[in-house]
mmCIF file of C-alpha atoms in Angstrom:
data_model
loop_
_atom_site.group_PDB
_atom_site.id
_atom_site.type_symbol
_atom_site.label_atom_id
_atom_site.label_comp_id
_atom_site.label_asym_id
_atom_site.label_seq_id
_atom_site.Cartn_x
_atom_site.Cartn_y
_atom_site.Cartn_z
ATOM 1 C CA MET A 109 4.481 -22.334 16.205
ATOM 2 C CA GLN A 110 1.897 -19.867 16.439
ATOM 3 C CA GLN A 111 -1.571 -20.956 14.830
ATOM 4 C CA GLN A 112 -3.223 -19.515 11.842
ATOM 5 C CA ARG A 113 -5.560 -16.499 12.703
ATOM 6 C CA SER A 114 -7.850 -17.172 10.019
ATOM 7 C CA ALA A 115 -8.589 -19.713 7.364
ATOM 8 C CA SER A 116 -8.778 -16.963 4.774
ATOM 9 C CA ARG A 117 -4.923 -16.356 5.596
ATOM 10 C CA SER A 118 -3.557 -19.666 4.706
ATOM 11 C CA ARG A 119 -2.042 -18.718 1.326
ATOM 12 C CA HIS A 120 1.123 -16.812 1.281
ATOM 13 C CA ALA A 121 1.572 -14.469 -1.629
ATOM 14 C CA SER A 122 5.229 -13.901 -2.786
ATOM 15 C CA THR A 123 6.345 -10.511 -3.711
ATOM 16 C CA PRO A 124 7.285 -8.477 -6.751
ATOM 17 C CA ARG A 125 9.930 -5.988 -6.338
ATOM 18 C CA VAL A 126 9.068 -3.181 -3.626
ATOM 19 C CA ILE A 127 7.204 -0.286 -5.101
ATOM 20 C CA GLN A 128 8.588 3.127 -4.979
ATOM 21 C CA LEU A 129 6.740 5.356 -2.329
ATOM 22 C CA ALA A 130 6.677 8.993 -2.436
ATOM 23 C CA LEU A 131 4.304 10.491 0.278
ATOM 24 C CA THR A 132 4.236 14.097 1.185
ATOM 25 C CA VAL A 133 3.624 15.016 4.641
ATOM 26 C CA GLU A 134 2.699 18.711 5.622
ATOM 27 C CA SER A 135 5.164 19.799 8.058
ATOM 28 C CA ALA A 136 3.518 23.059 9.151
ATOM 29 C CA GLN A 137 2.370 21.084 12.127
ATOM 30 C CA SER A 138 5.899 21.571 13.542
ATOM 31 C CA LYS A 139 4.432 24.086 15.861
ATOM 32 C CA VAL A 140 3.228 21.190 17.921
ATOM 33 C CA GLU A 141 6.740 20.370 18.731
ATOM 34 C CA ARG A 142 8.564 21.356 21.861
ATOM 35 C CA GLU A 143 10.407 24.562 21.633
ATOM 36 C CA ASP A 144 13.806 22.753 22.582
ATOM 37 C CA ARG A 145 13.750 20.552 19.491
ATOM 38 C CA PRO A 146 15.244 21.348 15.983
ATOM 39 C CA ARG A 147 11.957 21.853 13.868
ATOM 40 C CA VAL A 148 11.524 19.902 10.380
ATOM 41 C CA THR A 149 10.028 22.420 8.058
ATOM 42 C CA SER A 150 10.068 20.939 4.662
ATOM 43 C CA PRO A 151 7.962 18.240 2.855
ATOM 44 C CA ILE A 152 8.893 14.667 3.584
ATOM 45 C CA GLU A 153 9.320 11.722 1.129
ATOM 46 C CA ILE A 154 8.637 8.083 2.276
ATOM 47 C CA ARG A 155 10.352 5.480 0.210
ATOM 48 C CA PRO A 156 12.325 2.192 0.550
ATOM 49 C CA ALA A 157 15.751 2.786 2.100
ATOM 50 C CA ARG A 158 18.664 2.545 -0.189
ATOM 51 C CA PRO A 159 21.876 0.211 0.744
ATOM 52 C CA ASP A 160 23.970 3.329 1.138
ATOM 53 C CA GLU A 161 21.419 4.598 3.961
ATOM 54 C CA TYR A 162 21.306 1.312 5.783
ATOM 55 C CA ASP A 163 23.728 2.589 8.594
ATOM 56 C CA GLU A 164 22.020 5.638 9.105
ATOM 57 C CA VAL A 165 18.680 3.540 9.185
ATOM 58 C CA GLY A 166 19.992 1.489 12.065
ATOM 59 C CA ARG A 167 21.252 4.773 13.968
ATOM 60 C CA VAL A 168 17.863 6.416 13.501
ATOM 61 C CA THR A 169 16.107 3.328 14.721
ATOM 62 C CA GLU A 170 18.361 3.145 17.835
ATOM 63 C CA ARG A 171 17.755 6.687 18.769
ATOM 64 C CA ALA A 172 13.982 6.472 18.068
ATOM 65 C CA PHE A 173 13.699 3.566 20.586
ATOM 66 C CA ALA A 174 16.160 5.052 23.071
ATOM 67 C CA ASP A 175 13.714 7.925 23.252
ATOM 68 C CA GLY A 176 10.877 5.811 24.148
ATOM 69 C CA PRO A 177 9.241 4.369 27.342
ATOM 70 C CA TYR A 178 11.733 1.535 27.263
ATOM 71 C CA GLY A 179 14.857 3.576 26.569
ATOM 72 C CA HIS A 180 16.311 2.994 30.149
ATOM 73 C CA LEU A 181 16.446 -0.841 29.604
ATOM 74 C CA PRO A 182 19.506 -2.615 28.612
ATOM 75 C CA VAL A 183 19.486 -3.833 24.960
ATOM 76 C CA SER A 184 20.286 -7.430 24.223
ATOM 77 C CA SER A 185 22.794 -8.378 21.503
ATOM 78 C CA GLU A 186 19.901 -10.106 19.664
ATOM 79 C CA ARG A 187 17.892 -6.837 19.642
ATOM 80 C CA ARG A 188 21.073 -4.833 18.651
ATOM 81 C CA GLU A 189 21.681 -6.996 15.548
ATOM 82 C CA LEU A 190 17.849 -6.814 14.646
ATOM 83 C CA VAL A 191 17.990 -2.956 14.562
ATOM 84 C CA ASN A 192 21.481 -2.613 13.022
ATOM 85 C CA ASP A 193 21.338 -5.319 10.245
ATOM 86 C CA VAL A 194 19.153 -3.289 7.865
ATOM 87 C CA ALA A 195 20.281 -5.242 4.959
ATOM 88 C CA ALA A 196 18.837 -8.528 6.342
ATOM 89 C CA ARG A 197 15.622 -6.807 7.291
ATOM 90 C CA ALA A 198 15.384 -5.448 3.640
ATOM 91 C CA ALA A 199 16.075 -8.971 2.264
ATOM 92 C CA SER A 200 13.241 -10.126 4.393
ATOM 93 C CA GLY A 201 10.670 -7.560 3.153
ATOM 94 C CA ALA A 202 10.764 -3.839 2.905
ATOM 95 C CA VAL A 203 12.554 -1.164 4.937
ATOM 96 C CA LEU A 204 10.952 2.239 4.602
ATOM 97 C CA VAL A 205 12.343 5.464 5.421
ATOM 98 C CA ALA A 206 11.041 8.878 5.739
ATOM 99 C CA VAL A 207 13.463 11.646 4.377
ATOM 100 C CA ALA A 208 13.467 15.260 4.803
ATOM 101 C CA SER A 209 14.261 17.675 1.762
ATOM 102 C CA ASP A 210 17.942 17.796 3.055
ATOM 103 C CA GLY A 211 18.208 14.155 2.946
ATOM 104 C CA ALA A 212 18.005 13.395 6.713
ATOM 105 C CA ILE A 213 16.328 10.255 7.542
ATOM 106 C CA ILE A 214 13.983 11.193 10.146
ATOM 107 C CA GLY A 215 11.730 8.052 10.527
ATOM 108 C CA THR A 216 11.657 4.344 9.627
ATOM 109 C CA ALA A 217 9.675 1.179 9.431
ATOM 110 C CA THR A 218 10.165 -2.422 8.372
ATOM 111 C CA LEU A 219 7.519 -4.703 6.856
ATOM 112 C CA LEU A 220 8.272 -8.415 6.831
ATOM 113 C CA ARG A 221 7.230 -11.589 5.291
ATOM 114 C CA ALA A 222 5.994 -14.427 7.497
ATOM 115 C CA GLY A 223 8.624 -17.055 8.095
ATOM 116 C CA THR A 224 11.847 -14.812 7.771
ATOM 117 C CA PRO A 225 14.498 -14.574 10.393
ATOM 118 C CA GLN A 226 13.160 -11.006 11.748
ATOM 119 C CA SER A 227 9.622 -11.881 11.773
ATOM 120 C CA ARG A 228 8.260 -13.233 14.960
ATOM 121 C CA LEU A 229 4.346 -13.023 14.667
ATOM 122 C CA ALA A 230 3.304 -13.342 11.212
ATOM 123 C CA VAL A 231 2.179 -16.673 9.654
ATOM 124 C CA GLY A 232 0.831 -17.955 6.351
ATOM 125 C CA ASP A 233 -0.011 -14.836 4.082
ATOM 126 C CA GLU A 234 0.611 -12.283 6.818
ATOM 127 C CA ALA A 235 2.907 -9.305 6.865
ATOM 128 C CA GLU A 236 4.499 -7.806 10.025
ATOM 129 C CA LEU A 237 5.293 -4.544 10.940
ATOM 130 C CA ARG A 238 8.117 -3.732 13.104
ATOM 131 C CA LEU A 239 10.635 -1.172 14.196
ATOM 132 C CA LEU A 240 8.467 1.948 13.524
ATOM 133 C CA GLY A 241 10.287 4.721 14.826
ATOM 134 C CA VAL A 242 10.427 8.615 14.334
ATOM 135 C CA THR A 243 13.263 10.954 15.603
ATOM 136 C CA ALA A 244 12.503 13.321 18.451
ATOM 137 C CA ALA A 245 12.680 16.320 15.968
ATOM 138 C CA ALA A 246 10.091 15.017 13.671
ATOM 139 C CA ARG A 247 7.274 13.998 16.321
ATOM 140 C CA GLY A 248 3.998 15.609 16.018
ATOM 141 C CA LEU A 249 4.005 15.473 12.135
ATOM 142 C CA GLY A 250 2.158 12.436 11.745
ATOM 143 C CA LEU A 251 5.142 10.466 10.544
ATOM 144 C CA GLY A 252 4.285 7.359 12.413
ATOM 145 C CA ARG A 253 0.936 7.276 10.971
ATOM 146 C CA ALA A 254 2.252 8.027 7.250
ATOM 147 C CA LEU A 255 4.914 5.156 7.622
ATOM 148 C CA ALA A 256 2.322 2.825 8.945
ATOM 149 C CA LEU A 257 0.037 3.624 6.079
ATOM 150 C CA ALA A 258 2.866 3.278 3.401
ATOM 151 C CA ALA A 259 3.883 -0.128 5.007
ATOM 152 C CA GLU A 260 0.257 -1.134 4.663
ATOM 153 C CA GLU A 261 0.258 -0.461 0.813
ATOM 154 C CA VAL A 262 3.450 -2.400 0.539
ATOM 155 C CA ALA A 263 1.555 -5.369 2.083
ATOM 156 C CA LEU A 264 -1.278 -4.847 -0.373
ATOM 157 C CA GLY A 265 1.264 -5.161 -3.142
ATOM 158 C CA TRP A 266 2.448 -8.645 -1.757
ATOM 159 C CA GLY A 267 -1.197 -9.617 -1.389
ATOM 160 C CA ALA A 268 -0.969 -10.100 2.283
ATOM 161 C CA ALA A 269 -4.270 -11.030 3.959
ATOM 162 C CA SER A 270 -3.460 -8.885 7.142
ATOM 163 C CA VAL A 271 -0.462 -6.946 8.935
ATOM 164 C CA VAL A 272 0.410 -7.976 12.470
ATOM 165 C CA LEU A 273 2.629 -6.231 15.148
ATOM 166 C CA ASP A 274 3.272 -6.096 18.798
ATOM 167 C CA THR A 275 4.346 -3.224 20.944
ATOM 168 C CA GLY A 276 5.040 -2.874 24.556
ATOM 169 C CA THR A 277 2.373 -2.392 27.068
ATOM 170 C CA ARG A 278 3.913 0.845 28.285
ATOM 171 C CA ASN A 279 3.904 2.318 24.573
ATOM 172 C CA VAL A 280 0.536 3.706 25.008
ATOM 173 C CA VAL A 281 1.144 6.300 22.120
ATOM 174 C CA SER A 282 1.824 3.538 19.671
ATOM 175 C CA GLN A 283 -1.118 1.365 20.745
ATOM 176 C CA ALA A 284 -3.393 4.617 20.283
ATOM 177 C CA LEU A 285 -1.975 5.042 16.794
ATOM 178 C CA TYR A 286 -2.552 1.544 15.757
ATOM 179 C CA ARG A 287 -6.004 1.574 17.066
ATOM 180 C CA SER A 288 -6.778 4.685 15.107
ATOM 181 C CA LEU A 289 -5.450 2.848 11.932
ATOM 182 C CA GLY A 290 -7.959 -0.001 12.426
ATOM 183 C CA TYR A 291 -5.730 -2.300 14.149
ATOM 184 C CA GLU A 292 -7.357 -4.790 16.560
ATOM 185 C CA LEU A 293 -6.204 -6.159 19.788
ATOM 186 C CA ILE A 294 -5.563 -9.972 19.255
ATOM 187 C CA PRO A 295 -7.528 -11.330 22.367
ATOM 188 C CA ASN A 296 -5.877 -13.304 25.059
ATOM 189 C CA ARG A 297 -2.465 -12.485 23.547
ATOM 190 C CA SER A 298 0.431 -10.859 25.426
ATOM 191 C CA SER A 299 4.048 -12.093 25.392
ATOM 192 C CA GLU A 300 7.538 -11.617 26.204
ATOM 193 C CA PRO A 301 9.363 -12.634 22.984
ATOM 194 C CA ASP A 302 12.911 -13.590 22.714
ATOM 195 C CA GLY A 303 13.275 -13.486 26.440
ATOM 196 C CA SER A 304 12.612 -9.777 26.559
ATOM 197 C CA PRO A 305 11.774 -8.121 29.996
ATOM 198 C CA ILE A 306 8.981 -6.213 28.196
ATOM 199 C CA GLN A 307 5.333 -7.228 28.010
ATOM 200 C CA HIS A 308 3.903 -7.032 24.789
ATOM 201 C CA VAL A 309 0.195 -6.736 23.379
ATOM 202 C CA GLU A 310 -0.345 -7.961 19.885
ATOM 203 C CA PHE A 311 -2.356 -6.337 16.987
ATOM 204 C CA VAL A 312 -3.822 -7.451 13.495
ATOM 205 C CA LYS A 313 -5.345 -5.489 10.823
ATOM 206 C CA PRO A 314 -7.208 -7.544 8.186
ATOM 207 C CA LEU A 315 -6.541 -6.292 4.427
ATOM 208 C CA ARG A 316 -8.967 -8.453 2.499
ATOM 209 C CA ASP A 317 -12.651 -8.219 2.182
ATOM 210 C CA ARG A 318 -13.110 -11.519 0.711
ATOM 211 C CA ASP A 319 -11.810 -15.135 1.195
ATOM 212 C CA ASP A 320 -12.021 -16.195 -2.483
ATOM 213 C CA VAL A 321 -10.258 -13.428 -4.186
ATOM 214 C CA LEU A 322 -6.958 -11.230 -3.301
ATOM 215 C CA VAL A 323 -5.717 -8.281 -5.109
ATOM 216 C CA ARG A 324 -2.024 -7.652 -5.333
ATOM 217 C CA LEU A 325 0.598 -6.320 -7.807
ATOM 218 C CA VAL A 326 1.196 -8.321 -11.025
ATOM 219 C CA ARG A 327 4.230 -10.599 -11.360
ATOM 220 C CA PRO A 328 6.540 -10.618 -14.152
ATOM 221 C CA ASP A 329 5.749 -14.097 -15.052
ATOM 222 C CA GLU A 330 1.884 -12.983 -15.260
ATOM 223 C CA TYR A 331 2.404 -10.247 -17.700
ATOM 224 C CA GLU A 332 1.251 -12.110 -20.815
ATOM 225 C CA ALA A 333 -1.821 -13.500 -18.796
ATOM 226 C CA ALA A 334 -2.740 -10.105 -17.675
ATOM 227 C CA ALA A 335 -2.415 -8.730 -21.174
ATOM 228 C CA ASP A 336 -4.674 -11.700 -22.605
ATOM 229 C CA LEU A 337 -7.401 -11.259 -20.003
ATOM 230 C CA SER A 338 -7.459 -7.327 -20.438
ATOM 231 C CA GLU A 339 -7.721 -7.668 -24.304
ATOM 232 C CA ARG A 340 -10.548 -10.246 -23.885
ATOM 233 C CA ALA A 341 -12.261 -7.799 -21.554
ATOM 234 C CA TYR A 342 -12.230 -5.067 -23.909
ATOM 235 C CA THR A 343 -12.663 -7.000 -27.217
ATOM 236 C CA SER A 344 -15.555 -8.979 -26.091
ATOM 237 C CA GLU A 345 -17.807 -6.049 -25.859
ATOM 238 C CA TYR A 346 -16.308 -3.077 -27.832
ATOM 239 C CA ASP A 347 -14.954 -2.396 -31.182
ATOM 240 C CA ILE A 348 -11.544 -1.110 -30.456
ATOM 241 C CA THR A 349 -8.561 0.139 -32.816
ATOM 242 C CA GLU A 350 -5.504 -1.829 -33.180
ATOM 243 C CA SER A 351 -3.432 0.909 -31.596
ATOM 244 C CA TYR A 352 -5.799 0.631 -28.387
ATOM 245 C CA ARG A 353 -5.543 -3.021 -28.334
ATOM 246 C CA ALA A 354 -1.568 -2.900 -28.370
ATOM 247 C CA SER A 355 -1.756 -0.226 -25.493
ATOM 248 C CA ILE A 356 -4.018 -2.387 -23.509
ATOM 249 C CA ARG A 357 -1.615 -5.310 -23.698
ATOM 250 C CA GLN A 358 1.367 -3.362 -22.465
ATOM 251 C CA ILE A 359 1.318 -4.815 -19.079
ATOM 252 C CA ALA A 360 5.070 -4.910 -18.687
ATOM 253 C CA GLU A 361 5.826 -1.376 -19.837
ATOM 254 C CA ARG A 362 2.861 -0.340 -17.470
ATOM 255 C CA ALA A 363 3.964 -2.272 -14.439
ATOM 256 C CA ALA A 364 7.654 -0.908 -14.905
ATOM 257 C CA GLU A 365 6.304 2.773 -14.978
ATOM 258 C CA HIS A 366 3.220 2.640 -12.944
ATOM 259 C CA GLN A 367 1.452 -0.140 -10.967
ATOM 260 C CA VAL A 368 -0.693 -2.913 -12.515
ATOM 261 C CA TRP A 369 -2.962 -4.646 -10.017
ATOM 262 C CA VAL A 370 -4.550 -7.991 -10.483
ATOM 263 C CA ALA A 371 -7.574 -9.957 -8.770
ATOM 264 C CA VAL A 372 -6.635 -13.453 -8.201
ATOM 265 C CA ASP A 373 -8.622 -16.600 -7.377
ATOM 266 C CA THR A 374 -7.266 -17.722 -4.060
ATOM 267 C CA THR A 375 -8.052 -21.475 -4.915
ATOM 268 C CA THR A 376 -7.040 -21.729 -8.525
ATOM 269 C CA GLY A 377 -4.543 -18.910 -8.797
ATOM 270 C CA THR A 378 -6.216 -17.669 -11.981
ATOM 271 C CA LEU A 379 -6.235 -14.008 -12.872
ATOM 272 C CA LEU A 380 -9.670 -12.577 -12.827
ATOM 273 C CA GLY A 381 -9.260 -9.000 -13.591
ATOM 274 C CA ALA A 382 -6.686 -6.053 -13.424
ATOM 275 C CA VAL A 383 -6.552 -2.271 -13.098
ATOM 276 C CA ALA A 384 -3.618 0.102 -13.468
ATOM 277 C CA THR A 385 -2.752 3.035 -10.956
ATOM 278 C CA PRO A 386 0.230 5.406 -10.820
ATOM 279 C CA ARG A 387 2.948 5.092 -8.166
ATOM 280 C CA PRO A 388 2.530 7.217 -5.087
ATOM 281 C CA GLY A 389 3.081 11.131 -6.005
ATOM 282 C CA ARG A 390 2.504 10.635 -9.707
ATOM 283 C CA SER A 391 -0.379 10.294 -12.084
ATOM 284 C CA ILE A 392 -1.167 7.769 -14.799
ATOM 285 C CA SER A 393 -3.246 10.130 -16.989
ATOM 286 C CA PRO A 394 -3.714 13.899 -17.767
ATOM 287 C CA LEU A 395 -7.090 13.795 -15.781
ATOM 288 C CA ALA A 396 -5.755 13.848 -12.398
ATOM 289 C CA ARG A 397 -4.910 17.041 -10.261
ATOM 290 C CA ASP A 398 -3.317 17.680 -6.915
ATOM 291 C CA GLY A 399 -4.873 15.527 -4.307
ATOM 292 C CA GLU A 400 -6.478 13.164 -6.902
ATOM 293 C CA LEU A 401 -5.662 9.289 -7.751
ATOM 294 C CA ASP A 402 -6.510 8.466 -11.158
ATOM 295 C CA PHE A 403 -6.646 4.749 -12.628
ATOM 296 C CA ARG A 404 -6.954 3.371 -16.052
ATOM 297 C CA LEU A 405 -7.823 0.010 -17.917
ATOM 298 C CA LEU A 406 -9.999 -1.691 -15.618
ATOM 299 C CA ALA A 407 -10.591 -5.006 -16.833
ATOM 300 C CA VAL A 408 -12.581 -8.238 -15.843
ATOM 301 C CA ASP A 409 -12.089 -11.361 -17.699
ATOM 302 C CA PRO A 410 -15.459 -12.407 -19.428
ATOM 303 C CA PRO A 411 -15.671 -15.867 -17.580
ATOM 304 C CA ALA A 412 -15.381 -14.156 -14.216
ATOM 305 C CA ARG A 413 -18.087 -11.555 -14.521
ATOM 306 C CA GLY A 414 -20.665 -11.651 -12.153
ATOM 307 C CA ARG A 415 -18.258 -12.220 -9.164
ATOM 308 C CA GLY A 416 -18.045 -8.631 -8.102
ATOM 309 C CA ILE A 417 -14.340 -8.355 -9.576
ATOM 310 C CA GLY A 418 -14.830 -5.041 -11.187
ATOM 311 C CA ALA A 419 -16.251 -3.423 -7.822
ATOM 312 C CA LEU A 420 -13.408 -5.119 -5.937
ATOM 313 C CA LEU A 421 -10.683 -3.505 -7.961
ATOM 314 C CA THR A 422 -12.317 -0.231 -8.008
ATOM 315 C CA ARG A 423 -12.743 -0.320 -4.094
ATOM 316 C CA HIS A 424 -8.993 -1.354 -4.129
ATOM 317 C CA VAL A 425 -8.073 1.838 -6.024
ATOM 318 C CA ILE A 426 -10.085 3.960 -3.618
ATOM 319 C CA GLU A 427 -8.285 2.274 -0.512
ATOM 320 C CA LEU A 428 -4.895 3.176 -2.170
ATOM 321 C CA ALA A 429 -6.090 6.912 -2.533
ATOM 322 C CA ARG A 430 -7.059 6.820 1.407
ATOM 323 C CA LEU A 431 -3.533 5.353 2.200
ATOM 324 C CA ARG A 432 -1.946 8.080 0.331
ATOM 325 C CA GLY A 433 -3.949 10.795 1.970
ATOM 326 C CA LEU A 434 -5.538 11.755 -1.304
ATOM 327 C CA ASP A 435 -9.066 13.425 -1.417
ATOM 328 C CA HIS A 436 -10.571 12.000 -4.643
ATOM 329 C CA VAL A 437 -10.403 9.237 -7.253
ATOM 330 C CA VAL A 438 -11.059 10.103 -10.910
ATOM 331 C CA MET A 439 -10.870 8.378 -14.154
ATOM 332 C CA ASN A 440 -11.912 8.487 -17.761
ATOM 333 C CA SER A 441 -14.238 6.095 -19.487
ATOM 334 C CA GLY A 442 -15.351 5.849 -23.188
ATOM 335 C CA GLN A 443 -18.813 6.899 -23.930
ATOM 336 C CA GLN A 444 -19.807 3.546 -25.056
ATOM 337 C CA MET A 445 -18.619 1.494 -21.933
ATOM 338 C CA VAL A 446 -22.206 1.767 -20.259
ATOM 339 C CA GLY A 447 -21.543 -1.387 -18.162
ATOM 340 C CA ALA A 448 -18.627 0.107 -16.654
ATOM 341 C CA HIS A 449 -20.539 3.414 -15.970
ATOM 342 C CA ARG A 450 -23.135 1.706 -14.270
ATOM 343 C CA LEU A 451 -20.566 0.184 -11.823
ATOM 344 C CA TYR A 452 -19.142 3.341 -11.232
ATOM 345 C CA GLU A 453 -22.525 5.063 -10.548
ATOM 346 C CA LYS A 454 -23.525 2.053 -8.206
ATOM 347 C CA LEU A 455 -20.215 2.610 -6.199
ATOM 348 C CA GLY A 456 -20.799 6.286 -5.661
ATOM 349 C CA PHE A 457 -19.051 8.070 -8.549
ATOM 350 C CA GLY A 458 -20.286 11.150 -9.952
ATOM 351 C CA ARG A 459 -19.541 12.938 -13.356
ATOM 352 C CA LEU A 460 -17.038 15.575 -13.993
ATOM 353 C CA PRO A 461 -18.467 17.132 -17.195
ATOM 354 C CA GLU A 462 -16.061 20.179 -17.021
ATOM 355 C CA ARG A 463 -13.127 17.749 -17.559
ATOM 356 C CA GLU A 464 -14.813 15.722 -20.362
ATOM 357 C CA GLY A 465 -13.576 15.660 -24.020
ATOM 358 C CA SER A 466 -12.478 13.650 -26.819
ATOM 359 C CA ILE A 467 -9.425 12.105 -28.332
ATOM 360 C CA THR A 468 -8.536 10.806 -31.819
ATOM 361 C CA GLU A 469 -7.183 7.233 -32.172
ATOM 362 C CA GLY A 470 -6.889 5.355 -35.348
ATOM 363 C CA GLY A 471 -8.635 7.671 -37.282
ATOM 364 C CA ARG A 472 -11.732 7.571 -34.863
ATOM 365 C CA THR A 473 -12.934 10.286 -32.464
ATOM 366 C CA ILE A 474 -13.650 8.866 -28.953
ATOM 367 C CA GLN A 475 -15.694 10.745 -26.352
ATOM 368 C CA LEU A 476 -14.324 10.542 -23.060
ATOM 369 C CA LEU A 477 -16.539 10.917 -19.989
ATOM 370 C CA ALA A 478 -15.045 11.865 -16.519
ATOM 371 C CA PHE A 479 -16.021 10.513 -13.024
ATOM 372 C CA THR A 480 -14.908 11.209 -9.626
ATOM 373 C CA ILE A 481 -15.652 10.143 -6.042
ATOM 374 C CA PRO A 482 -14.453 11.620 -2.751
ATOM 375 C CA VAL A 483 -12.321 9.148 -0.844
ATOM 376 C CA GLY A 484 -14.328 9.904 2.508
ATOM 377 C CA ALA A 485 -17.718 9.241 0.848
ATOM 378 C CA ALA A 486 -16.855 5.695 -0.602
ATOM 379 C CA SER A 487 -18.442 2.855 1.201
#
């Protein structure tokens, strides 16, 4: 058994259902393709594969690797089973597909949990990226990068400490991609797994900034606890209306429509804070415009204040925007929430006065300030 790479990765986070992913990739770059390839000229969606697509996912994976640097080698029965049993891979994690507007699958990637039959590297709370492939017609569009980033967001949702992968030593294009995405070569590690004649190199990308707290998607059995901490966070400092209190507590409804992320103490499992974001390709408030990610209801349980939980969750939102290829993060905040405003300003947010206004709730008029930060400017 491979040894744990880091003490901070000793806890395995179980996963909620796979989130819906919808990432648009501009295909105007098709001009970089060879003239003898059919061109992909429409927006592309990245999402989990549907069961009725599993056979085609297997075929696309086979073709993508047949076009690679090892396509001339014979394929073992074990490898063929791994590629074609897409249902088993999906049961062990998530199988993502890149789909053109005509429904054609033009790329795929698999993210696996540690200890599953198809995983060969991941241990503890690591996730493993495998079988990333793009069809010949779609190469040059940045789909490999987009699929890897989408898989990284899935890993964040699981609460994974890192993503690990391996690739053949001759696959220099993939190695360059992974390095550009922040993956680091695992020193003194190369292998010939499963009796394969292919020499592999292994990479790892850490996902956590801290050992004591992780951020992941809320689980159904935590909805009540997340609602309680969110209510405590807002009522401990602010006089809120009953309708707003009820809205704050709608964790289950919000998680079904959007995403609710929680900060979790890695030692005790206690929920420390929460924040809500939209699913990829959507918004969670009227504030967001194209190219922007908005978030709502940042909350830190009063006993957990002073541990940097609010900053951790806000940086997590900014990281989601980066993974989705968005330019800015935006949010509204009530005029009276000066503590939150200090946090946003400290992190580099600025005001958006042209988008500020007021709402009437429970007979009260509430002034809403607007804040923004360019994703590239965030530290």
